[in-house]
Short mmCIF file of C-alpha atoms in Angstrom, two decimals:
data_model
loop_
_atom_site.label_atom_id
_atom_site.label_comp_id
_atom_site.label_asym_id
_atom_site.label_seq_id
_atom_site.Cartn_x
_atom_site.Cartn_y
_atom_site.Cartn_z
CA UNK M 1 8.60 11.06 17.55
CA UNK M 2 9.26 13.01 14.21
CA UNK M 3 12.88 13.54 12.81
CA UNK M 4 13.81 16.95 13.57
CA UNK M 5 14.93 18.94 10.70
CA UNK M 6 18.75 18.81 10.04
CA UNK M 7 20.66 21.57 8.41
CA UNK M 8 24.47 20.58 7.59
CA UNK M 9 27.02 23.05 8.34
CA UNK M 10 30.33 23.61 5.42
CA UNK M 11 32.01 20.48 6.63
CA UNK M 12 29.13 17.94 7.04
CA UNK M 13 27.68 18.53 3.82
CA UNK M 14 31.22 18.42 2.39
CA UNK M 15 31.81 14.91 3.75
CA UNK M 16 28.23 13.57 3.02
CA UNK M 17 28.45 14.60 -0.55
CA UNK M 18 31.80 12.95 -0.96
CA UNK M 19 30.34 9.47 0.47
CA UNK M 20 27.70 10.16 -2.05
CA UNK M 21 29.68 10.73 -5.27
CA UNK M 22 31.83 7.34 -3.92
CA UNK M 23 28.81 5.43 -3.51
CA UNK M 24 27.30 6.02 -7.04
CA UNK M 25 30.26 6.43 -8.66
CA UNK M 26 29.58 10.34 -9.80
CA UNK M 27 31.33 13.61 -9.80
CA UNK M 28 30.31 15.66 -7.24
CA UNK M 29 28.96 18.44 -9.78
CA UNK M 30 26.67 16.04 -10.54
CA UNK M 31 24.38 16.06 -7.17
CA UNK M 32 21.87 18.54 -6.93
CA UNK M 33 20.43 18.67 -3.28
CA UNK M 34 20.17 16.05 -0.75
CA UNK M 35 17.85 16.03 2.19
CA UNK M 36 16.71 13.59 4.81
CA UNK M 37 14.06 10.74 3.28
CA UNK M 38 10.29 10.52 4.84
CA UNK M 39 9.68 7.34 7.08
CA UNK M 40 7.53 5.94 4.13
CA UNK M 41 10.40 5.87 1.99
CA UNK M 42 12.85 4.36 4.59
CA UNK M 43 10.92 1.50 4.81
CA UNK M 44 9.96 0.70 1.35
CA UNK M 45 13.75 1.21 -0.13
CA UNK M 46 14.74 -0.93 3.11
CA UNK M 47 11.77 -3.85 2.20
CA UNK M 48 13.32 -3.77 -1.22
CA UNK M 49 16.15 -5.05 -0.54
CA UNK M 50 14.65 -8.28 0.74
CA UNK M 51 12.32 -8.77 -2.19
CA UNK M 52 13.64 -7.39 -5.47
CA UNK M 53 10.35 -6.95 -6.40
CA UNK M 54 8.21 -5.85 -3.67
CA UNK M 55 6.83 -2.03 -4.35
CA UNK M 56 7.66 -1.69 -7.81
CA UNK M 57 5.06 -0.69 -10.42
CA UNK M 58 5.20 -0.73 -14.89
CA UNK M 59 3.43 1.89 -16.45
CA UNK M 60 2.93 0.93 -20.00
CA UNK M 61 2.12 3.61 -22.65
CA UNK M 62 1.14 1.86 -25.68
CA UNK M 63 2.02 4.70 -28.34
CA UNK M 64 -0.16 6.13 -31.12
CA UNK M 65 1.36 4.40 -34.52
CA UNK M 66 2.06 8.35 -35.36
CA UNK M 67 4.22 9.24 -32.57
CA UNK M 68 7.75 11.05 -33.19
CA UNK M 69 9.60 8.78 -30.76
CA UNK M 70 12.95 11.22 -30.41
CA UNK M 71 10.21 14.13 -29.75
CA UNK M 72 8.53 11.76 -27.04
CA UNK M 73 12.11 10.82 -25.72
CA UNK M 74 12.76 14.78 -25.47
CA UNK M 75 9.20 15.16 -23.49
CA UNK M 76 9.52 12.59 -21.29
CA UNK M 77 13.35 14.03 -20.28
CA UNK M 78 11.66 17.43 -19.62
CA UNK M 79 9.30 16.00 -17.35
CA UNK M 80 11.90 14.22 -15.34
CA UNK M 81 14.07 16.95 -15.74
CA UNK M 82 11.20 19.40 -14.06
CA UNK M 83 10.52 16.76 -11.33
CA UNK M 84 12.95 16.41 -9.08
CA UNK M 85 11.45 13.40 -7.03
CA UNK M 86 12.15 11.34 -10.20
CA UNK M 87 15.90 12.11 -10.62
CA UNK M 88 15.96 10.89 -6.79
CA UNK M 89 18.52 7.79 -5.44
CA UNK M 90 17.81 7.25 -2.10
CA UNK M 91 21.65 6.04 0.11
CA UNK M 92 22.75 5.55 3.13
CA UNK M 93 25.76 7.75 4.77
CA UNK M 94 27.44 7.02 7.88
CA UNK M 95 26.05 8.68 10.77
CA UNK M 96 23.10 10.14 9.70
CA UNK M 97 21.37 7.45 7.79
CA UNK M 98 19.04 7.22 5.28
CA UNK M 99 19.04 10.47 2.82
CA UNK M 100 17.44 11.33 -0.94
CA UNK M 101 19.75 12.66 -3.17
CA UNK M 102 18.72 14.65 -6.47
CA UNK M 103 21.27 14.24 -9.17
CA UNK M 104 21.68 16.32 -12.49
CA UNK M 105 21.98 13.51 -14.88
CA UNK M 106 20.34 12.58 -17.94
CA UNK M 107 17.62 9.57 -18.90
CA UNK M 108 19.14 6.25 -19.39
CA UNK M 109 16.97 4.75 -22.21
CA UNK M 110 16.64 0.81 -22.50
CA UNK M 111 15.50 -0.11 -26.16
CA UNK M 112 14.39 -3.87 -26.94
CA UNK M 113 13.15 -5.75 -29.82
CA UNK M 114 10.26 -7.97 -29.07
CA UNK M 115 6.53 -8.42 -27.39
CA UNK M 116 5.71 -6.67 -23.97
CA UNK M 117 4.77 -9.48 -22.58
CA UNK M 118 8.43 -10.73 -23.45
CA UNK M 119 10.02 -7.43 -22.02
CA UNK M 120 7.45 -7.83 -18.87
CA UNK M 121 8.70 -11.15 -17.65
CA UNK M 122 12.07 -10.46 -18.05
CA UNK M 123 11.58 -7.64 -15.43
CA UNK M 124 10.09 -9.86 -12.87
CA UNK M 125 13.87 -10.68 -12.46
CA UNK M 126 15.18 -7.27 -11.90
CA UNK M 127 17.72 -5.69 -8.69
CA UNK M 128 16.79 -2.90 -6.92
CA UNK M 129 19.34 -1.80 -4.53
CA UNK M 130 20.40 1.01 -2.48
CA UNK M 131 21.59 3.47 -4.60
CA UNK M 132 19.64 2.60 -7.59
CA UNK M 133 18.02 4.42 -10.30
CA UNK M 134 14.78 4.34 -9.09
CA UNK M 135 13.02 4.95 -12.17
CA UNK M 136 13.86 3.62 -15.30
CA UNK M 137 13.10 4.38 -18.72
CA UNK M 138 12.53 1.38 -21.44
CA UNK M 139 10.94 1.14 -25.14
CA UNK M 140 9.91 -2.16 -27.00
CA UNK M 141 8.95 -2.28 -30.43
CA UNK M 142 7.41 -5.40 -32.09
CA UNK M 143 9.05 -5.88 -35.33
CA UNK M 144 6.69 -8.45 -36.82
CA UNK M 145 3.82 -6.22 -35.36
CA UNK M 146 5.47 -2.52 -35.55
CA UNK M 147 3.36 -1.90 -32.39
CA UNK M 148 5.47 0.33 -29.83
CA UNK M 149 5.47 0.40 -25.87
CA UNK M 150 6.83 2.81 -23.44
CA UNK M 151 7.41 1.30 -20.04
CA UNK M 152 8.48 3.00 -17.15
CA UNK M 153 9.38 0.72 -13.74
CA UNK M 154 9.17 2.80 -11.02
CA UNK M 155 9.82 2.42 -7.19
CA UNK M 156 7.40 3.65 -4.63
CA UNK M 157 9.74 4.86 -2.76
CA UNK M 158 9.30 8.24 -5.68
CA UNK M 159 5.66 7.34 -6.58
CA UNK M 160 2.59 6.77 -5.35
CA UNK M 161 -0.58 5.82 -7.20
CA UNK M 162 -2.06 9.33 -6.64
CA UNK M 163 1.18 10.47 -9.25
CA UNK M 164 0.30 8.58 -12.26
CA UNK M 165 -2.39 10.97 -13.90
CA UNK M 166 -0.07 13.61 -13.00
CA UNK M 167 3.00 12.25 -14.93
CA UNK M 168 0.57 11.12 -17.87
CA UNK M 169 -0.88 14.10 -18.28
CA UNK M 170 2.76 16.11 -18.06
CA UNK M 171 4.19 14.22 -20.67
CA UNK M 172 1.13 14.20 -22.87
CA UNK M 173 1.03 18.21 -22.58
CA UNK M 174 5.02 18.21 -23.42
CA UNK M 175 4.56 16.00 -26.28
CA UNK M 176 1.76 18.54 -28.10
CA UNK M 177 3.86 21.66 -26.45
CA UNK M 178 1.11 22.61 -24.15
CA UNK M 179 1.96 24.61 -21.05
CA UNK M 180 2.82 22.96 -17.79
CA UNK M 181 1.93 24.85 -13.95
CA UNK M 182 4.79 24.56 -12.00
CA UNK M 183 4.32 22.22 -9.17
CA UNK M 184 5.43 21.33 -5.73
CA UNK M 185 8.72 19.56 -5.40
CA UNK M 186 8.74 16.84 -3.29
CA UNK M 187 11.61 18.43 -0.81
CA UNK M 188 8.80 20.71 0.41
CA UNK M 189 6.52 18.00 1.13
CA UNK M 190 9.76 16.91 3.56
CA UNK M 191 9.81 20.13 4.77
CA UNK M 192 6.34 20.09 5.91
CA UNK M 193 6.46 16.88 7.82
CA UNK M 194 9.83 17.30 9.56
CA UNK M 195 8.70 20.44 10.85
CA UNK M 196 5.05 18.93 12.12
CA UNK M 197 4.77 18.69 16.00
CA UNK M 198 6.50 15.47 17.56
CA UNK M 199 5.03 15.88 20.96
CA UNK M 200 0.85 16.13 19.57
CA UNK M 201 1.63 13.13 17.41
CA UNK M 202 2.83 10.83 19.77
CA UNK M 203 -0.11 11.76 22.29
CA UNK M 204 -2.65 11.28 19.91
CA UNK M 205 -1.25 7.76 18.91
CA UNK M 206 -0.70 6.73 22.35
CA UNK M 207 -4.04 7.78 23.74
CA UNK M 208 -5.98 6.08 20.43
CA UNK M 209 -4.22 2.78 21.17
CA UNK M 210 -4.11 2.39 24.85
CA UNK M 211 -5.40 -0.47 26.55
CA UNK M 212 -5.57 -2.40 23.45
CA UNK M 213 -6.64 -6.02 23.18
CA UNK M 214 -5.36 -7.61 19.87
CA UNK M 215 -4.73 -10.96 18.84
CA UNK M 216 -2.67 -10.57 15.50
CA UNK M 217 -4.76 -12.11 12.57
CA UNK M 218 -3.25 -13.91 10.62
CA UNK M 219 -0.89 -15.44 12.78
CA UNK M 220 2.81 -15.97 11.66
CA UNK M 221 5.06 -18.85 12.64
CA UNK M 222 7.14 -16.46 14.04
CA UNK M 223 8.60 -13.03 14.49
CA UNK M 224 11.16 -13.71 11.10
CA UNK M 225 8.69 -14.99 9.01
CA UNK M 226 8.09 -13.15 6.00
CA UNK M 227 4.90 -13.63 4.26
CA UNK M 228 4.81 -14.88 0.36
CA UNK M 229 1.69 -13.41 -1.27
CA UNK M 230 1.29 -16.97 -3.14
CA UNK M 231 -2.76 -16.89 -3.82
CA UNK M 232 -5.65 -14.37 -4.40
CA UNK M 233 -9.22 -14.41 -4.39
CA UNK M 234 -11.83 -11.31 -6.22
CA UNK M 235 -15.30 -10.71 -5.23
CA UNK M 236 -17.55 -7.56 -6.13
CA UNK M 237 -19.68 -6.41 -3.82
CA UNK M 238 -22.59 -4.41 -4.91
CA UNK M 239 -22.04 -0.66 -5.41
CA UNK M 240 -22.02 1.69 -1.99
CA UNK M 241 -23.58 4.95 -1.63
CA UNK M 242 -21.85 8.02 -0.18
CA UNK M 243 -23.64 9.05 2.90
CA UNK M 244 -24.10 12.20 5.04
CA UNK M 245 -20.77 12.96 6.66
CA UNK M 246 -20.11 9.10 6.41
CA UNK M 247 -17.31 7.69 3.14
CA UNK M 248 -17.62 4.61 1.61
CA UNK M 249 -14.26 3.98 2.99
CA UNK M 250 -15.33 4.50 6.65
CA UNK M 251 -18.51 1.57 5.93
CA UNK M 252 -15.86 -0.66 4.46
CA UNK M 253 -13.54 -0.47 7.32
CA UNK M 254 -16.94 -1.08 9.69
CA UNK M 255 -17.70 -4.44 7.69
CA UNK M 256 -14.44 -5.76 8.27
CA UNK M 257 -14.30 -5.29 11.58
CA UNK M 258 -17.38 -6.78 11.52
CA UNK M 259 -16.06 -9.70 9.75
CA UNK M 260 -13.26 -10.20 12.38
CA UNK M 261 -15.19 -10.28 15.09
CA UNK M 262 -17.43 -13.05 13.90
CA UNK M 263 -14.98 -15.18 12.63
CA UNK M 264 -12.25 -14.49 15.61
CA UNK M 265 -14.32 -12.88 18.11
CA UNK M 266 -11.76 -10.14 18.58
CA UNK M 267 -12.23 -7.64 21.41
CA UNK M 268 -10.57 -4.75 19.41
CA UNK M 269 -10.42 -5.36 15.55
CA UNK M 270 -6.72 -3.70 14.08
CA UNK M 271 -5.58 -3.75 11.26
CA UNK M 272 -3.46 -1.38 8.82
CA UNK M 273 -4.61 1.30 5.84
CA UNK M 274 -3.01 3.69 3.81
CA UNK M 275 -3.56 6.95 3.68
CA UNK M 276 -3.05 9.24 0.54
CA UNK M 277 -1.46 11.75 2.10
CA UNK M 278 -3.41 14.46 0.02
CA UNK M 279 -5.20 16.58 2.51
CA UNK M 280 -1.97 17.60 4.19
CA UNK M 281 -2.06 21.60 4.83
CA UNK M 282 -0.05 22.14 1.55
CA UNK M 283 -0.92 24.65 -1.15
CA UNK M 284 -0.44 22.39 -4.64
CA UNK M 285 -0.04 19.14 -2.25
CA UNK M 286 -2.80 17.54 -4.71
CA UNK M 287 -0.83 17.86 -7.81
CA UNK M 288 2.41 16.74 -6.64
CA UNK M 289 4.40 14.21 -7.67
CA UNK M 290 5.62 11.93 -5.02
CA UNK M 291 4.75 9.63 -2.24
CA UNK M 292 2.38 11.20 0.24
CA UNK M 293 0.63 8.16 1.49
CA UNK M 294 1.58 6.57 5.08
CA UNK M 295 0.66 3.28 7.12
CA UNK M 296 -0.89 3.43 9.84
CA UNK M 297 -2.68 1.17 12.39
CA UNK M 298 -6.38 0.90 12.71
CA UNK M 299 -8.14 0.27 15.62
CA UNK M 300 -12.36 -0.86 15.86
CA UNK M 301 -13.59 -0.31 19.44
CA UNK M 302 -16.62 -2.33 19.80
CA UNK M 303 -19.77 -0.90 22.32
CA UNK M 304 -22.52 -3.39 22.57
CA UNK M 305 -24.71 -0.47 23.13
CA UNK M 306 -24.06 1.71 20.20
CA UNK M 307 -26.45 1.68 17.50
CA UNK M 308 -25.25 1.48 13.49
CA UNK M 309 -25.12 5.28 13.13
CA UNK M 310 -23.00 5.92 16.71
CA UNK M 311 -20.45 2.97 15.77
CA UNK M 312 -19.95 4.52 11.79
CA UNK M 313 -19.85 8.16 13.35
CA UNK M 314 -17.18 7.19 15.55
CA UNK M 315 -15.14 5.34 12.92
CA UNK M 316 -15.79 8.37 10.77
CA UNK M 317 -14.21 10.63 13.55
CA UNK M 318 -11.22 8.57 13.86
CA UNK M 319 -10.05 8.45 10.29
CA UNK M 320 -10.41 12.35 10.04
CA UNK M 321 -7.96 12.21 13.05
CA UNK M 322 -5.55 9.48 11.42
CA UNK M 323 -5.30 11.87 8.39
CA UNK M 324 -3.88 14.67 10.27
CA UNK M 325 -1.42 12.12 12.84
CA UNK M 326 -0.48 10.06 9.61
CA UNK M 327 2.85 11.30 8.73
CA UNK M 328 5.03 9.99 11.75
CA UNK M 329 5.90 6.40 10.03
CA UNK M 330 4.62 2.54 11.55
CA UNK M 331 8.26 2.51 12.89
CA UNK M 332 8.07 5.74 14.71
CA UNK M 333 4.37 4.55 16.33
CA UNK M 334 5.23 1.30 17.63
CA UNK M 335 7.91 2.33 19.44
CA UNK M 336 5.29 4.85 21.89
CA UNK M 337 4.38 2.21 23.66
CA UNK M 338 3.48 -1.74 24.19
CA UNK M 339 0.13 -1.19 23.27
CA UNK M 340 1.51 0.91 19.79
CA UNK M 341 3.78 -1.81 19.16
CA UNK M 342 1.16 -4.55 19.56
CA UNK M 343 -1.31 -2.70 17.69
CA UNK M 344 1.67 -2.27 14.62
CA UNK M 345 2.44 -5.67 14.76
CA UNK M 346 -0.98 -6.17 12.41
CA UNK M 347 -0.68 -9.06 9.67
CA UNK M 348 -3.58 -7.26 7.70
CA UNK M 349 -3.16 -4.43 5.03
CA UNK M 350 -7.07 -3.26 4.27
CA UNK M 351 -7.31 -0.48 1.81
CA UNK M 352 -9.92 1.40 0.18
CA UNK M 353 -9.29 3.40 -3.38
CA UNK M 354 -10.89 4.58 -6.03
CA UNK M 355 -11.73 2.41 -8.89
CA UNK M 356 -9.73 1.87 -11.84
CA UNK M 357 -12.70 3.72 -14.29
CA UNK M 358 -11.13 6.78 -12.09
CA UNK M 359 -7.77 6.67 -13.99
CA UNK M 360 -8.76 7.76 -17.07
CA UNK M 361 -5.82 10.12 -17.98
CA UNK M 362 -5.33 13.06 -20.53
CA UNK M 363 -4.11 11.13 -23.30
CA UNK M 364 -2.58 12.68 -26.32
CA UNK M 365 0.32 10.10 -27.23
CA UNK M 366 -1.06 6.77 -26.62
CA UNK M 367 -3.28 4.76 -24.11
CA UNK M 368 -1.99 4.04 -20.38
CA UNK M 369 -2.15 1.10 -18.12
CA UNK M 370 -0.25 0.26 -15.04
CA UNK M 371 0.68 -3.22 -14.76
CA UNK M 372 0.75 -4.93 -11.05
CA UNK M 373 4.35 -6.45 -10.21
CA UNK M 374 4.33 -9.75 -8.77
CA UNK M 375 2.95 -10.67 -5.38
CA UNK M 376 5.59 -12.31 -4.09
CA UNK M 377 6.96 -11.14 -0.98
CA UNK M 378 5.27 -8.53 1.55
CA UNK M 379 5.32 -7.37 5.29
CA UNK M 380 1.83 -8.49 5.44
CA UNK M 381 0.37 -12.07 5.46
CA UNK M 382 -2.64 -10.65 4.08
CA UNK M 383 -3.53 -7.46 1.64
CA UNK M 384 -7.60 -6.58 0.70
CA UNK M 385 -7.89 -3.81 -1.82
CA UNK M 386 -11.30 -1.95 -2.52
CA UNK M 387 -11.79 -0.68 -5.64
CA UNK M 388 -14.53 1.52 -5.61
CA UNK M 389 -16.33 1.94 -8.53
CA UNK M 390 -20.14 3.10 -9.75
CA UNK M 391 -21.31 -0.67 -10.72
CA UNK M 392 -19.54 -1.91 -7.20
CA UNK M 393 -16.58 -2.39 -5.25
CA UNK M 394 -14.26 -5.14 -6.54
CA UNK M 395 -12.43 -6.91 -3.77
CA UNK M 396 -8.99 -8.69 -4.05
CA UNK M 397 -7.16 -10.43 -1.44
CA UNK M 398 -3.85 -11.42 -1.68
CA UNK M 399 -2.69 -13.83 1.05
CA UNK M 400 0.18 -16.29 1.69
CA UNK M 401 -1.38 -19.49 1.97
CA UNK M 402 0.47 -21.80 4.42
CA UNK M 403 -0.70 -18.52 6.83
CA UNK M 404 -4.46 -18.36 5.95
CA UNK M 405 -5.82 -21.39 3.97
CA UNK M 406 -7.21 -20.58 0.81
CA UNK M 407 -11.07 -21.52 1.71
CA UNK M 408 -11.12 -19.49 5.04
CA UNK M 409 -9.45 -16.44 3.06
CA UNK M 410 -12.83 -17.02 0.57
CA UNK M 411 -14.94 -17.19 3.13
CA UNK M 412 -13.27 -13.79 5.15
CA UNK M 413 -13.64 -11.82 1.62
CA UNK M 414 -17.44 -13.42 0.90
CA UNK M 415 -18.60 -12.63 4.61
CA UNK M 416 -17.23 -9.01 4.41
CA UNK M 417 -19.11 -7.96 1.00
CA UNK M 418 -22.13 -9.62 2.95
CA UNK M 419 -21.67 -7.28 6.15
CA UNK M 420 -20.75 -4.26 3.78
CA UNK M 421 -24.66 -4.75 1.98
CA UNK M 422 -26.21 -5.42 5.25
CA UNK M 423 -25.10 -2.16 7.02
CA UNK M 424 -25.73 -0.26 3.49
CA UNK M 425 -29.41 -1.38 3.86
CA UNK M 426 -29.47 -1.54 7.85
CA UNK M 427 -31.73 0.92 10.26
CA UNK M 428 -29.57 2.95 11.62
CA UNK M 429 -31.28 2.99 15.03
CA UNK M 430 -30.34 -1.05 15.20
CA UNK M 431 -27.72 -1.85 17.50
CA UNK M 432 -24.61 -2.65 15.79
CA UNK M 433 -24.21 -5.95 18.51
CA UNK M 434 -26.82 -6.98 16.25
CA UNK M 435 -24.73 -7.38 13.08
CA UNK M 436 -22.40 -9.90 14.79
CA UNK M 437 -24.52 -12.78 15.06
CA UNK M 438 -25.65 -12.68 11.24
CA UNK M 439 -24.88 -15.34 8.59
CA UNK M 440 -25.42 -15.32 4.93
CA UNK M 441 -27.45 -17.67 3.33
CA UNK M 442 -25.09 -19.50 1.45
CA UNK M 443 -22.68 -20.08 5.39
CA UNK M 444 -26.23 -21.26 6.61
CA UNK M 445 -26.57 -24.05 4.45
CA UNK M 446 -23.24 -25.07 4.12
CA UNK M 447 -23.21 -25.46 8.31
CA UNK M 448 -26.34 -27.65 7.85
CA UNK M 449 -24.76 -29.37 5.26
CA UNK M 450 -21.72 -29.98 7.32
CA UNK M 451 -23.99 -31.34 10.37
CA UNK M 452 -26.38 -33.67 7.90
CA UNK M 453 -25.05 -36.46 9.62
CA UNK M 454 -23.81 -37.66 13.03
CA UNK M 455 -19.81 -38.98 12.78
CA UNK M 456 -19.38 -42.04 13.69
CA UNK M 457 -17.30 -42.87 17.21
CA UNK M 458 -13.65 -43.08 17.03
CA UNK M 459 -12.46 -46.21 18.58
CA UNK M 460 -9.16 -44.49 20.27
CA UNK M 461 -7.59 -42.36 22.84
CA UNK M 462 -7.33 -38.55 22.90
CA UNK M 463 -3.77 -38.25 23.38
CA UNK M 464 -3.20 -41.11 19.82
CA UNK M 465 -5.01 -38.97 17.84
CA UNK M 466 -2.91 -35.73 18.40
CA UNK M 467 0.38 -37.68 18.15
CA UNK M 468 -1.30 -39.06 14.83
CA UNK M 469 -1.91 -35.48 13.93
CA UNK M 470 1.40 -34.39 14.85
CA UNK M 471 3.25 -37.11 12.38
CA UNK M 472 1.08 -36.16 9.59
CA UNK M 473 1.80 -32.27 9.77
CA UNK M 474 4.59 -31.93 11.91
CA UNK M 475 5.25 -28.18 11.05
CA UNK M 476 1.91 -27.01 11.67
CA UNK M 477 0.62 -24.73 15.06
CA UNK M 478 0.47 -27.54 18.01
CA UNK M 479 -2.71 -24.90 19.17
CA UNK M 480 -4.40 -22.80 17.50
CA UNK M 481 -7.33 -20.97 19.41
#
């Protein structure tokens, strides 16, 4: 299930750091360690290649009008040089595959002349290939302005949301020559997961997905298809209370399956989360730099039966369980089993996070932001993030419409944030079968409004009308049920 952990003798490691140094086009001196990567990061450095784009994040320091820029330069280097995850190129060696590499090299600094919004676009256009950099270091100034930007363009497959205070705050304490805890280095973090226990893994994941029933929602055209996240859609709900022994995240992921079932009447709802990664038994796994988080597969078991409180217990059970099976890799999962490979095959990415009034950093050179890369391209036909903040949760779909039409993606995110307020204010002694059947006001009137009036007969045979249909949008699904 989980790589084992591999330890190269003299004349392994001699020959994998020689591919290495021919691959990146370095001395030898120059590499550090190398070590096997994490399925997370196989994947993402793997998806990169097919969209140039896909999992890269800007971070965008907008610097104080008094800052020493070859003193920030020399704080940012001594962050990077004390974090080893962000001097990592990730490349692939014959016969044992994928592998991180650490290198002892310096920052490459980009400098430009012009706006950020300029510098911002021009990314949008940017490689990222095996063997990459996968950070990169970049400062605009506006000369008609004098205003000053540092950017840095990351690739998940070294960060994860969970980092970014971290690094802010780092460089902000090197800047004003404040002391800095040594942290964990991301090799441990590899350490820790190659060494968890293959065997209790692959049971649990097996066992939690037998028997399954999905239908995979949305449908693609086919196995090759890869989704283009071309539209969005944002609704707030209003805010949700933490409950005895029961997150916010846990009563999100109970509305949406909610939500499925009454728009697809799904015997098992799946779909896919992320999880941070943070509670891993790791001393000083919260302040590490790196990514921790994993996909996994979600799976809603609905019992007519079970009242509101059983059906969010047992939904709180199983993501405390997820969290401690997490680590294996979507790969590694759906090849248990049929069932684990149906249930990976999900086309929906829901996750839950904490709100972006939760980001505020220590800030002693400037003000951060992180800027979203494009949609474009993703291994999911559709994404819903939950931002979960005091005034409410903002929801944001992103969706490739020639999969899900842009109304019924609407109506999917406006149904959910109706679910997630009726089970915040529901008994919890009602039966959860209950919630299926419920519509909001505003889908009651429009179904009147859609059956006002009585269509008049068409004059014609069935089997005209669906070769008529078939002319006008020949590409489309022949059935769809």
């Amino acid at each position: 299930m989980m790589p084992h952990d591999w330890a190269m003798d003299g004349i392994q490691r001699t020959s994998v750091h020689q591919q290495i140094a021919a691959s990146l086009n370095i001395s030898q001196t120059e590499i550090e360690d190398v070590y096997q990567c994490t399925p997370l990061q196989e994947a993402l450095i793997t998806l990169s290649t097919v969209g140039s784009a896909a999992y890269v994040k800007r971070i965008v320091l907008s610097l104080r009008s008094d800052i020493d820029l070859p003193k920030f330069r020399s704080a940012v280097q001594d962050v990077v040089r004390a974090t080893s995850i962000l001097r990592t190129r990730i490349v692939q060696c014959a016969d044992i595959g994928f592998v991180q590499v650490v290198l002892n090299e310096s920052i490459q600094w980009s400098s430009e002349n012009g706006t950020l919004e300029e510098f911002l676009e021009r990314g949008q256009a940017e490689r990222w290939d095996i063997g990459d950099p996968l950070l990169r270091h970049s400062l605009i100034v506006d000369s008609q302005t004098r205003a000053r930007w540092f950017v840095w363009t990351i690739h998940h497959a070294i960060y994860d949301g969970w980092s970014f205070p971290i690094m802010a705050e780092h460089v902000s304490k090197r800047y004003n020559d404040e002391p800095i805890e040594p942290t964990l280095q991301y090799n441990d973090f590899v350490r820790h997961i190659l060494q968890s226990d293959s065997d209790q893994h692959g049971a649990y994941w097996r066992s939690s997905l037998a028997g399954n029933s999905y239908t995979q929602f949305p449908l693609l055209p086919n196995q090759s298809y890869m989704p283009n996240m071309d539209s969005t859609f944002e609704q707030y709900c209003r805010p949700l209370q933490k409950e005895q022994g029961i997150t916010r995240t846990t009563i999100l992921h109970a509305a949406w399956a909610i939500t499925l079932r009454q728009f697809h009447g799904m015997g098992d709802a799946i779909f896919g989360t992320i999880l941070s990664g943070r509670n891993e038994p790791i001393p000083g796994i919260r302040g590490l730099i790196g990514p921790t988080v994993a996909t996994v597969p979600v799976r809603v078991k609905f019992d007519v039966g079970d009242t509101v409180q059983e059906y969010l217990e047992k939904l709180q059970n199983d993501s405390e369980a997820r969290k401690t099976f997490g680590q294996c890799g979507l790969h590694a999962i759906s090849k248990l089993s049929d069932d684990a490979k149906r249930a990976c095959s999900f086309q929906t990415l829901f996750v839950a996070q904490p709100g972006e009034e939760s980001h505020a950093v220590r800030n002693g050179v400037g003000a951060w932001q992180r800027v979203e890369a494009d949609i474009g391209r993703s291994s999911y036909a559709l994404t819903i993030q939950c931002f979960l903040n005091r005034t409410g949760t903002r929801v944001v779909a992103a969706f490739d419409s020639s999969i899900l039409e842009i109304w019924r993606a609407q109506r999917l995110i406006q149904q959910l944030c109706f679910v997630v307020e009726q089970l915040s204010r529901s008994d919890r002694s009602q039966l959860v079968s209950d919630f299926i059947g419920v519509v909001a006001a505003d889908d009651l009137q429009k179904i009147w409004k859609w059956n006002a009036a009585v269509p008049a007969p068409v004059e014609t045979r069935v089997h005209d009308i669906i070769a008529e249909n078939a002319r006008e949008q020949p590409l489309a699904l022949a059935i769809c049920a």
